[in-house]
mmCIF file of C-alpha atoms in Angstrom:
data_model
loop_
_atom_site.group_PDB
_atom_site.id
_atom_site.type_symbol
_atom_site.label_atom_id
_atom_site.label_comp_id
_atom_site.label_asym_id
_atom_site.label_seq_id
_atom_site.Cartn_x
_atom_site.Cartn_y
_atom_site.Cartn_z
ATOM 1 C CA MET J 1400 -87.930 -55.881 -123.732
ATOM 2 C CA THR J 1401 -84.659 -57.796 -123.832
ATOM 3 C CA PHE J 1402 -82.136 -58.154 -121.035
ATOM 4 C CA GLY J 1403 -79.730 -55.910 -122.932
ATOM 5 C CA GLU J 1404 -82.250 -53.085 -123.025
ATOM 6 C CA ILE J 1405 -82.953 -53.496 -119.322
ATOM 7 C CA PHE J 1406 -79.350 -53.509 -118.166
ATOM 8 C CA SER J 1407 -77.868 -51.083 -120.694
ATOM 9 C CA PRO J 1408 -78.625 -47.957 -118.551
ATOM 10 C CA LEU J 1409 -77.110 -49.652 -115.516
ATOM 11 C CA THR J 1410 -74.065 -50.676 -117.537
ATOM 12 C CA ALA J 1411 -73.618 -47.134 -118.796
ATOM 13 C CA LEU J 1412 -73.899 -45.735 -115.258
ATOM 14 C CA PHE J 1413 -71.346 -48.274 -114.024
ATOM 15 C CA ARG J 1414 -68.917 -47.253 -116.768
ATOM 16 C CA VAL J 1415 -69.279 -43.570 -115.877
ATOM 17 C CA VAL J 1416 -68.600 -44.232 -112.186
ATOM 18 C CA LEU J 1417 -65.673 -46.499 -113.040
ATOM 19 C CA SER J 1418 -64.175 -43.904 -115.356
ATOM 20 C CA ILE J 1419 -64.406 -41.240 -112.649
ATOM 21 C CA PHE J 1420 -62.616 -43.368 -110.075
ATOM 22 C CA TRP J 1421 -60.086 -44.648 -112.590
ATOM 23 C CA ARG J 1422 -59.304 -41.129 -113.726
ATOM 24 C CA GLY J 1423 -58.918 -40.000 -110.124
ATOM 25 C CA SER J 1424 -56.442 -42.771 -109.367
ATOM 26 C CA ASN J 1425 -54.261 -41.662 -112.311
ATOM 27 C CA HIS J 1426 -54.431 -38.008 -111.318
ATOM 28 C CA PHE J 1427 -51.177 -36.319 -110.363
ATOM 29 C CA ASN J 1428 -51.023 -36.876 -106.617
ATOM 30 C CA ARG J 1429 -48.256 -36.359 -104.074
ATOM 31 C CA ARG J 1430 -49.121 -37.728 -100.670
ATOM 32 C CA LEU J 1431 -46.416 -38.165 -98.061
ATOM 33 C CA GLU J 1432 -47.809 -39.203 -94.677
ATOM 34 C CA ALA J 1433 -46.277 -39.533 -91.224
ATOM 35 C CA ARG J 1434 -47.911 -41.888 -88.728
ATOM 36 C CA LEU J 1435 -46.999 -43.141 -85.275
ATOM 37 C CA LEU J 1436 -46.633 -46.927 -85.213
ATOM 38 C CA MET J 1437 -45.810 -47.666 -81.591
ATOM 39 C CA ARG J 1438 -44.383 -46.481 -78.296
ATOM 40 C CA GLY J 1439 -42.286 -48.837 -76.243
ATOM 41 C CA ILE J 1440 -39.879 -49.148 -73.343
ATOM 42 C CA VAL J 1441 -36.234 -49.769 -74.214
ATOM 43 C CA SER J 1442 -34.846 -49.776 -70.682
ATOM 44 C CA GLU J 1443 -35.703 -48.383 -67.254
ATOM 45 C CA MET J 1444 -33.598 -48.164 -64.118
ATOM 46 C CA PRO J 1445 -34.688 -46.586 -60.813
ATOM 47 C CA LYS J 1446 -32.211 -44.246 -59.140
ATOM 48 C CA ASP J 1447 -31.591 -46.508 -56.145
ATOM 49 C CA PHE J 1448 -30.307 -49.373 -58.345
ATOM 50 C CA PRO J 1449 -26.511 -49.881 -58.428
ATOM 51 C CA PHE J 1450 -26.605 -49.575 -62.240
ATOM 52 C CA TYR J 1451 -27.399 -46.815 -64.677
ATOM 53 C CA ILE J 1452 -28.327 -46.237 -68.307
ATOM 54 C CA CYS J 1453 -25.732 -44.269 -70.228
ATOM 55 C CA ASP J 1454 -25.852 -42.930 -73.797
ATOM 56 C CA GLU J 1455 -22.934 -42.337 -76.172
ATOM 57 C CA SER J 1456 -22.242 -38.892 -74.709
ATOM 58 C CA GLY J 1457 -21.985 -40.264 -71.169
ATOM 59 C CA THR J 1458 -25.289 -38.828 -69.919
ATOM 60 C CA HIS J 1459 -27.169 -40.953 -67.406
ATOM 61 C CA HIS J 1460 -30.906 -41.615 -67.829
ATOM 62 C CA ASN J 1461 -33.576 -43.218 -65.681
ATOM 63 C CA GLY J 1462 -35.443 -44.546 -68.700
ATOM 64 C CA VAL J 1463 -35.103 -44.703 -72.476
ATOM 65 C CA TYR J 1464 -38.161 -45.154 -74.691
ATOM 66 C CA VAL J 1465 -38.705 -45.585 -78.409
ATOM 67 C CA ILE J 1466 -41.303 -43.960 -80.656
ATOM 68 C CA GLY J 1467 -41.886 -45.626 -84.016
ATOM 69 C CA LEU J 1468 -42.653 -43.199 -86.852
ATOM 70 C CA LEU J 1469 -43.702 -44.233 -90.366
ATOM 71 C CA ILE J 1470 -42.839 -41.944 -93.306
ATOM 72 C CA TRP J 1471 -44.897 -43.334 -96.194
ATOM 73 C CA ASN J 1472 -45.396 -42.182 -99.772
ATOM 74 C CA ARG J 1473 -49.061 -43.026 -100.386
ATOM 75 C CA GLY J 1474 -49.353 -41.025 -103.595
ATOM 76 C CA ASN J 1475 -48.714 -42.053 -107.172
ATOM 77 C CA GLN J 1476 -45.760 -39.720 -107.761
ATOM 78 C CA PRO J 1477 -42.180 -40.029 -106.494
ATOM 79 C CA ILE J 1478 -41.048 -37.537 -103.865
ATOM 80 C CA THR J 1479 -37.437 -36.383 -103.967
ATOM 81 C CA LYS J 1480 -35.315 -34.170 -101.772
ATOM 82 C CA ALA J 1481 -35.836 -31.308 -104.218
ATOM 83 C CA ASP J 1482 -39.622 -31.453 -103.663
ATOM 84 C CA LEU J 1483 -39.220 -30.388 -100.030
ATOM 85 C CA ILE J 1484 -39.253 -26.627 -99.577
ATOM 86 C CA ALA J 1485 -35.949 -25.440 -98.118
ATOM 87 C CA SER J 1486 -37.650 -23.069 -95.676
ATOM 88 C CA SER J 1487 -39.910 -25.865 -94.372
ATOM 89 C CA PRO J 1488 -37.956 -29.172 -94.309
ATOM 90 C CA LEU J 1489 -39.251 -32.456 -92.968
ATOM 91 C CA GLU J 1490 -38.858 -32.245 -89.190
ATOM 92 C CA VAL J 1491 -40.149 -34.134 -86.175
ATOM 93 C CA LYS J 1492 -40.800 -32.157 -82.999
ATOM 94 C CA ILE J 1493 -41.579 -33.641 -79.604
ATOM 95 C CA GLY J 1494 -42.935 -32.006 -76.468
ATOM 96 C CA VAL J 1495 -40.781 -30.197 -73.934
ATOM 97 C CA ASP J 1496 -41.465 -32.981 -71.404
ATOM 98 C CA ALA J 1497 -39.124 -35.324 -73.300
ATOM 99 C CA ASN J 1498 -35.689 -35.227 -74.939
ATOM 100 C CA ILE J 1499 -34.412 -36.927 -78.064
ATOM 101 C CA VAL J 1500 -31.364 -39.120 -77.398
ATOM 102 C CA LYS J 1501 -30.873 -40.617 -80.847
ATOM 103 C CA ALA J 1502 -32.789 -41.577 -83.978
ATOM 104 C CA CYS J 1503 -32.282 -44.109 -86.727
ATOM 105 C CA ALA J 1504 -34.287 -45.202 -89.757
ATOM 106 C CA ILE J 1505 -34.881 -48.411 -91.675
ATOM 107 C CA PRO J 1506 -35.902 -48.070 -95.360
ATOM 108 C CA VAL J 1507 -38.065 -50.513 -97.258
ATOM 109 C CA GLU J 1508 -35.464 -50.435 -100.053
ATOM 110 C CA ASP J 1509 -31.762 -50.763 -99.248
ATOM 111 C CA LEU J 1510 -30.835 -48.337 -102.046
ATOM 112 C CA ILE J 1511 -32.690 -45.403 -100.466
ATOM 113 C CA VAL J 1512 -30.218 -42.786 -99.269
ATOM 114 C CA PHE J 1513 -31.494 -41.127 -96.091
ATOM 115 C CA ASP J 1514 -30.324 -39.314 -93.010
ATOM 116 C CA THR J 1515 -31.715 -38.555 -89.559
ATOM 117 C CA THR J 1516 -30.170 -35.620 -87.716
ATOM 118 C CA VAL J 1517 -30.948 -34.564 -84.151
ATOM 119 C CA ASN J 1518 -31.003 -30.770 -84.312
ATOM 120 C CA ASN J 1519 -31.640 -30.250 -80.607
ATOM 121 C CA LYS J 1520 -33.274 -32.000 -77.664
ATOM 122 C CA ASN J 1521 -36.750 -31.674 -79.169
ATOM 123 C CA THR J 1522 -36.270 -31.531 -82.948
ATOM 124 C CA LEU J 1523 -35.213 -34.130 -85.495
ATOM 125 C CA SER J 1524 -34.751 -33.599 -89.238
ATOM 126 C CA ILE J 1525 -35.228 -36.342 -91.830
ATOM 127 C CA THR J 1526 -33.902 -36.294 -95.395
ATOM 128 C CA PHE J 1527 -34.017 -38.855 -98.217
ATOM 129 C CA ASP J 1528 -33.040 -38.893 -101.856
ATOM 130 C CA CYS J 1529 -36.279 -40.364 -103.223
ATOM 131 C CA LEU J 1530 -39.361 -42.221 -102.076
ATOM 132 C CA ASN J 1531 -41.265 -43.858 -104.901
ATOM 133 C CA PRO J 1532 -44.995 -44.650 -104.528
ATOM 134 C CA ASN J 1533 -45.641 -47.078 -101.625
ATOM 135 C CA GLU J 1534 -42.065 -46.822 -100.363
ATOM 136 C CA TYR J 1535 -41.504 -45.868 -96.760
ATOM 137 C CA LEU J 1536 -39.076 -45.247 -93.928
ATOM 138 C CA VAL J 1537 -39.519 -46.531 -90.373
ATOM 139 C CA VAL J 1538 -37.891 -44.033 -88.029
ATOM 140 C CA SER J 1539 -37.075 -45.097 -84.457
ATOM 141 C CA ILE J 1540 -36.844 -42.093 -82.135
ATOM 142 C CA PHE J 1541 -35.222 -42.819 -78.775
ATOM 143 C CA VAL J 1542 -36.341 -40.387 -76.086
ATOM 144 C CA THR J 1543 -36.097 -39.835 -72.352
ATOM 145 C CA GLY J 1544 -38.653 -38.262 -70.074
ATOM 146 C CA ASN J 1545 -42.338 -38.695 -70.915
ATOM 147 C CA PRO J 1546 -42.763 -41.657 -73.305
ATOM 148 C CA MET J 1547 -46.255 -40.428 -74.233
ATOM 149 C CA THR J 1548 -45.005 -36.996 -75.274
ATOM 150 C CA GLU J 1549 -46.718 -35.251 -78.163
ATOM 151 C CA VAL J 1550 -45.167 -35.762 -81.592
ATOM 152 C CA GLN J 1551 -45.575 -33.240 -84.393
ATOM 153 C CA VAL J 1552 -44.323 -33.636 -87.960
ATOM 154 C CA THR J 1553 -43.813 -30.510 -90.051
ATOM 155 C CA GLY J 1554 -42.728 -29.887 -93.623
ATOM 156 C CA ARG J 1555 -44.085 -28.770 -96.972
ATOM 157 C CA ILE J 1556 -43.850 -30.575 -100.297
ATOM 158 C CA VAL J 1557 -44.354 -28.988 -103.694
ATOM 159 C CA GLY J 1558 -47.650 -30.150 -105.192
ATOM 160 C CA GLN J 1559 -48.993 -31.918 -102.089
ATOM 161 C CA GLU J 1560 -52.529 -31.041 -101.043
ATOM 162 C CA ASN J 1561 -52.868 -33.058 -97.830
ATOM 163 C CA PRO J 1562 -50.878 -32.378 -94.646
ATOM 164 C CA ILE J 1563 -47.964 -34.640 -93.809
ATOM 165 C CA ASP J 1564 -48.802 -35.009 -90.117
ATOM 166 C CA HIS J 1565 -51.224 -37.880 -89.465
ATOM 167 C CA THR J 1566 -49.965 -38.693 -85.971
ATOM 168 C CA ALA J 1567 -53.419 -37.888 -84.572
ATOM 169 C CA LEU J 1568 -54.552 -41.309 -85.813
ATOM 170 C CA GLU J 1569 -52.642 -42.762 -82.850
ATOM 171 C CA VAL J 1570 -55.284 -41.546 -80.401
ATOM 172 C CA ARG J 1571 -58.215 -43.035 -82.318
ATOM 173 C CA ALA J 1572 -59.219 -46.620 -81.683
ATOM 174 C CA PRO J 1573 -59.785 -48.524 -84.954
ATOM 175 C CA ILE J 1574 -63.192 -49.963 -85.735
ATOM 176 C CA GLY J 1575 -62.071 -53.517 -84.935
ATOM 177 C CA GLU J 1576 -60.897 -52.523 -81.466
ATOM 178 C CA ARG J 1577 -64.146 -50.670 -80.809
ATOM 179 C CA PHE J 1578 -66.268 -53.668 -81.810
ATOM 180 C CA SER J 1579 -64.216 -56.121 -79.757
ATOM 181 C CA THR J 1580 -64.372 -53.788 -76.751
ATOM 182 C CA LEU J 1581 -68.126 -53.465 -77.230
ATOM 183 C CA PHE J 1582 -68.439 -57.266 -77.156
ATOM 184 C CA ILE J 1583 -66.439 -57.537 -73.918
ATOM 185 C CA LEU J 1584 -68.392 -54.663 -72.394
ATOM 186 C CA GLY J 1585 -71.640 -56.419 -73.298
ATOM 187 C CA LEU J 1586 -70.469 -59.569 -71.546
ATOM 188 C CA ILE J 1587 -69.659 -57.618 -68.384
ATOM 189 C CA VAL J 1588 -72.945 -55.703 -68.382
ATOM 190 C CA ASN J 1589 -74.922 -58.892 -69.043
ATOM 191 C CA ALA J 1590 -73.200 -60.902 -66.283
ATOM 192 C CA ILE J 1591 -75.456 -60.181 -63.293
ATOM 193 C CA PRO J 1592 -78.800 -59.554 -65.110
ATOM 194 C CA GLY J 1593 -78.255 -62.497 -67.439
ATOM 195 C CA PHE J 1594 -77.449 -64.852 -64.585
ATOM 196 C CA LEU J 1595 -80.185 -63.699 -62.168
ATOM 197 C CA ILE J 1596 -83.051 -62.821 -64.514
ATOM 198 C CA GLY J 1597 -82.297 -65.512 -67.091
ATOM 199 C CA GLY J 1598 -81.769 -68.133 -64.389
ATOM 200 C CA SER J 1599 -85.004 -67.254 -62.578
ATOM 201 C CA LEU J 1600 -87.036 -67.429 -65.801
ATOM 202 C CA ILE J 1601 -85.466 -70.786 -66.710
ATOM 203 C CA LEU J 1602 -86.125 -72.256 -63.258
ATOM 204 C CA LYS J 1603 -89.662 -70.909 -63.206
ATOM 205 C CA GLY J 1604 -90.636 -72.040 -66.711
ATOM 206 C CA TYR J 1605 -88.619 -75.211 -67.225
ATOM 207 C CA GLY J 1606 -87.192 -76.325 -63.896
ATOM 208 C CA LEU J 1607 -83.742 -77.323 -62.748
ATOM 209 C CA SER J 1608 -84.017 -80.862 -64.156
ATOM 210 C CA THR J 1609 -84.589 -79.554 -67.679
ATOM 211 C CA LEU J 1610 -81.675 -77.150 -67.339
ATOM 212 C CA TRP J 1611 -79.395 -79.951 -66.180
ATOM 213 C CA ASN J 1612 -80.586 -82.894 -68.327
ATOM 214 C CA ASN J 1613 -82.105 -81.327 -71.446
ATOM 215 C CA PRO J 1614 -80.809 -77.751 -71.974
ATOM 216 C CA ASP J 1615 -81.706 -77.909 -75.694
ATOM 217 C CA ALA J 1616 -85.375 -77.672 -74.747
ATOM 218 C CA ILE J 1617 -84.825 -74.179 -73.305
ATOM 219 C CA PRO J 1618 -85.094 -71.302 -75.828
ATOM 220 C CA LYS J 1619 -81.849 -69.758 -77.004
ATOM 221 C CA TYR J 1620 -82.912 -66.251 -75.958
ATOM 222 C CA LEU J 1621 -82.880 -67.481 -72.342
ATOM 223 C CA MET J 1622 -79.924 -69.851 -72.469
ATOM 224 C CA LEU J 1623 -77.563 -67.453 -74.228
ATOM 225 C CA PRO J 1624 -77.620 -64.594 -71.661
ATOM 226 C CA PHE J 1625 -77.750 -67.077 -68.785
ATOM 227 C CA GLY J 1626 -74.788 -69.063 -70.105
ATOM 228 C CA MET J 1627 -72.723 -65.943 -70.842
ATOM 229 C CA GLY J 1628 -73.523 -64.460 -67.451
ATOM 230 C CA THR J 1629 -72.602 -67.693 -65.698
ATOM 231 C CA MET J 1630 -69.292 -67.873 -67.554
ATOM 232 C CA VAL J 1631 -68.297 -64.277 -66.747
ATOM 233 C CA LEU J 1632 -69.259 -64.604 -63.080
ATOM 234 C CA PHE J 1633 -67.351 -67.884 -62.803
ATOM 235 C CA MET J 1634 -64.242 -66.269 -64.322
ATOM 236 C CA PHE J 1635 -64.528 -63.303 -61.953
ATOM 237 C CA LEU J 1636 -64.962 -65.478 -58.858
ATOM 238 C CA PHE J 1637 -62.157 -67.790 -59.967
ATOM 239 C CA SER J 1638 -59.777 -64.839 -60.373
ATOM 240 C CA ARG J 1639 -60.720 -63.575 -56.896
ATOM 241 C CA LEU J 1640 -60.030 -67.036 -55.498
ATOM 242 C CA ILE J 1641 -56.619 -67.186 -57.170
ATOM 243 C CA ASN J 1642 -55.712 -63.753 -55.788
ATOM 244 C CA TRP J 1643 -56.867 -64.744 -52.310
ATOM 245 C CA ASN J 1644 -54.804 -67.926 -52.405
ATOM 246 C CA GLU J 1645 -51.735 -66.031 -53.658
ATOM 247 C CA ARG J 1646 -52.130 -63.365 -50.982
ATOM 248 C CA ARG J 1647 -52.039 -66.043 -48.266
ATOM 249 C CA GLN J 1648 -48.503 -66.974 -49.316
ATOM 250 C CA PHE J 1649 -47.100 -63.503 -48.549
ATOM 251 C CA PRO J 1650 -47.095 -61.240 -45.487
ATOM 252 C CA GLU J 1651 -50.056 -58.958 -44.913
ATOM 253 C CA GLY J 1652 -49.784 -55.773 -46.945
ATOM 254 C CA TYR J 1653 -47.269 -57.189 -49.417
ATOM 255 C CA PRO J 1654 -48.164 -55.761 -52.883
ATOM 256 C CA LEU J 1655 -49.143 -58.205 -55.612
ATOM 257 C CA TYR J 1656 -49.475 -57.617 -59.326
ATOM 258 C CA ALA J 1657 -53.250 -57.569 -58.868
ATOM 259 C CA ASP J 1658 -52.871 -54.585 -56.543
ATOM 260 C CA LEU J 1659 -51.080 -52.639 -59.272
ATOM 261 C CA GLU J 1660 -53.787 -53.222 -61.884
ATOM 262 C CA PRO J 1661 -56.698 -50.793 -62.303
ATOM 263 C CA PRO J 1662 -59.977 -51.897 -60.674
ATOM 264 C CA LEU J 1663 -62.873 -53.282 -62.684
ATOM 265 C CA LEU J 1664 -64.814 -50.012 -62.585
ATOM 266 C CA GLU J 1665 -61.912 -48.085 -64.104
ATOM 267 C CA ASN J 1666 -61.582 -50.688 -66.843
ATOM 268 C CA VAL J 1667 -65.288 -50.394 -67.624
ATOM 269 C CA ARG J 1668 -64.978 -46.615 -67.855
ATOM 270 C CA GLY J 1669 -62.066 -46.988 -70.219
ATOM 271 C CA MET J 1670 -64.014 -49.425 -72.412
ATOM 272 C CA ILE J 1671 -66.952 -47.006 -72.544
ATOM 273 C CA ARG J 1672 -64.603 -44.259 -73.758
ATOM 274 C CA THR J 1673 -63.195 -46.607 -76.394
ATOM 275 C CA VAL J 1674 -66.579 -47.764 -77.682
ATOM 276 C CA PHE J 1675 -68.475 -44.480 -77.757
ATOM 277 C CA GLN J 1676 -65.692 -41.896 -78.096
ATOM 278 C CA GLY J 1677 -63.054 -43.881 -79.953
ATOM 279 C CA LYS J 1678 -60.390 -43.093 -77.334
ATOM 280 C CA LYS J 1679 -57.621 -45.565 -76.771
ATOM 281 C CA GLN J 1680 -56.812 -46.631 -73.243
ATOM 282 C CA ARG J 1681 -53.682 -48.499 -72.341
ATOM 283 C CA VAL J 1682 -52.347 -49.720 -69.005
ATOM 284 C CA SER J 1683 -48.783 -48.691 -68.231
ATOM 285 C CA VAL J 1684 -46.147 -51.394 -67.783
ATOM 286 C CA SER J 1685 -43.485 -48.914 -66.717
ATOM 287 C CA LEU J 1686 -41.594 -49.451 -63.467
ATOM 288 C CA PHE J 1687 -42.442 -45.912 -62.430
ATOM 289 C CA ASN J 1688 -46.258 -46.088 -62.823
ATOM 290 C CA TRP J 1689 -47.155 -49.767 -63.269
ATOM 291 C CA GLY J 1690 -50.875 -50.368 -63.855
ATOM 292 C CA LYS J 1691 -51.779 -46.718 -64.350
ATOM 293 C CA PRO J 1692 -54.327 -46.199 -67.160
ATOM 294 C CA ILE J 1693 -52.856 -44.158 -69.981
ATOM 295 C CA LEU J 1694 -55.391 -41.991 -71.783
ATOM 296 C CA MET J 1695 -54.084 -40.740 -75.098
ATOM 297 C CA SER J 1696 -54.413 -36.966 -75.378
ATOM 298 C CA SER J 1697 -56.912 -35.601 -77.867
ATOM 299 C CA LYS J 1698 -55.270 -34.445 -81.063
ATOM 300 C CA LYS J 1699 -56.857 -33.605 -84.393
ATOM 301 C CA ILE J 1700 -55.328 -34.156 -87.805
ATOM 302 C CA ARG J 1701 -54.031 -30.857 -89.060
ATOM 303 C CA ARG J 1702 -55.897 -29.418 -92.015
ATOM 304 C CA ARG J 1703 -54.923 -26.695 -94.420
ATOM 305 C CA THR J 1704 -55.658 -23.131 -93.283
ATOM 306 C CA VAL J 1705 -55.123 -19.670 -94.751
ATOM 307 C CA ASP J 1706 -51.905 -19.431 -92.724
ATOM 308 C CA ASP J 1707 -50.315 -21.984 -95.060
ATOM 309 C CA TRP J 1708 -50.296 -19.413 -97.842
ATOM 310 C CA ILE J 1709 -50.126 -16.117 -95.942
ATOM 311 C CA GLU J 1710 -47.040 -15.495 -93.849
#
């Protein structure tokens, strides 16, 4: 039997699979998606400061925050203004715990004609003349109130199967973040057992002189957890020493940045949620709640239901 006879069935199967995927990529597909890129602080000012934040209308605010929204055409067909159903235009709605101050957009192509209109304190409408495949708009929404307010994108497009709103992806930690958090969590969990158990086994089996003069003679399965545990414990003790030395330079009870950060146990709990539940945890850098852990609220990507066709 020749090589051609052996590999001809596999070649035929590969061609069939390739033709299926190639045909699917050329299939008529409209796919406009809206994703949250970031949330950030523009400016904050406590009430007792002799300054204030003022918008164009003259309204004073304690804090102004920005929400970055990506409007992206991921399909292989252009989407025009006429493709949006008039009764269900492209709108962005935020929670009642925040207010929209202003919004602006930056297109990937300078020739894209677009407009962002603030309808009321909680609703923003977005229009554009045309978004070709892989073209996008970055919309900056400036809000006051709760910077972590819920964002909902609504709208219907002729011929689009998937929902526009993909803002729920914001609350899910990506696979890279989960793996890196798992690595850090493993270092923390290994610190005390690796140092005590690994160190006792090394001292008992090889002695302190071997550990100090010839560490290559010790097996890697003992040296690795012992070395990692020693490093983490040294970093922890060194940080405690730095905080103690800094605290001596200020009066008793004076708050330091370390006092505003969440304790180690809370950080470990947050890392466990990230690794096993995929939940993002961030620490606030706001003047009003510095160091407070921010747990993103659970939100699922909207899927098509019978209500989309039956009024």
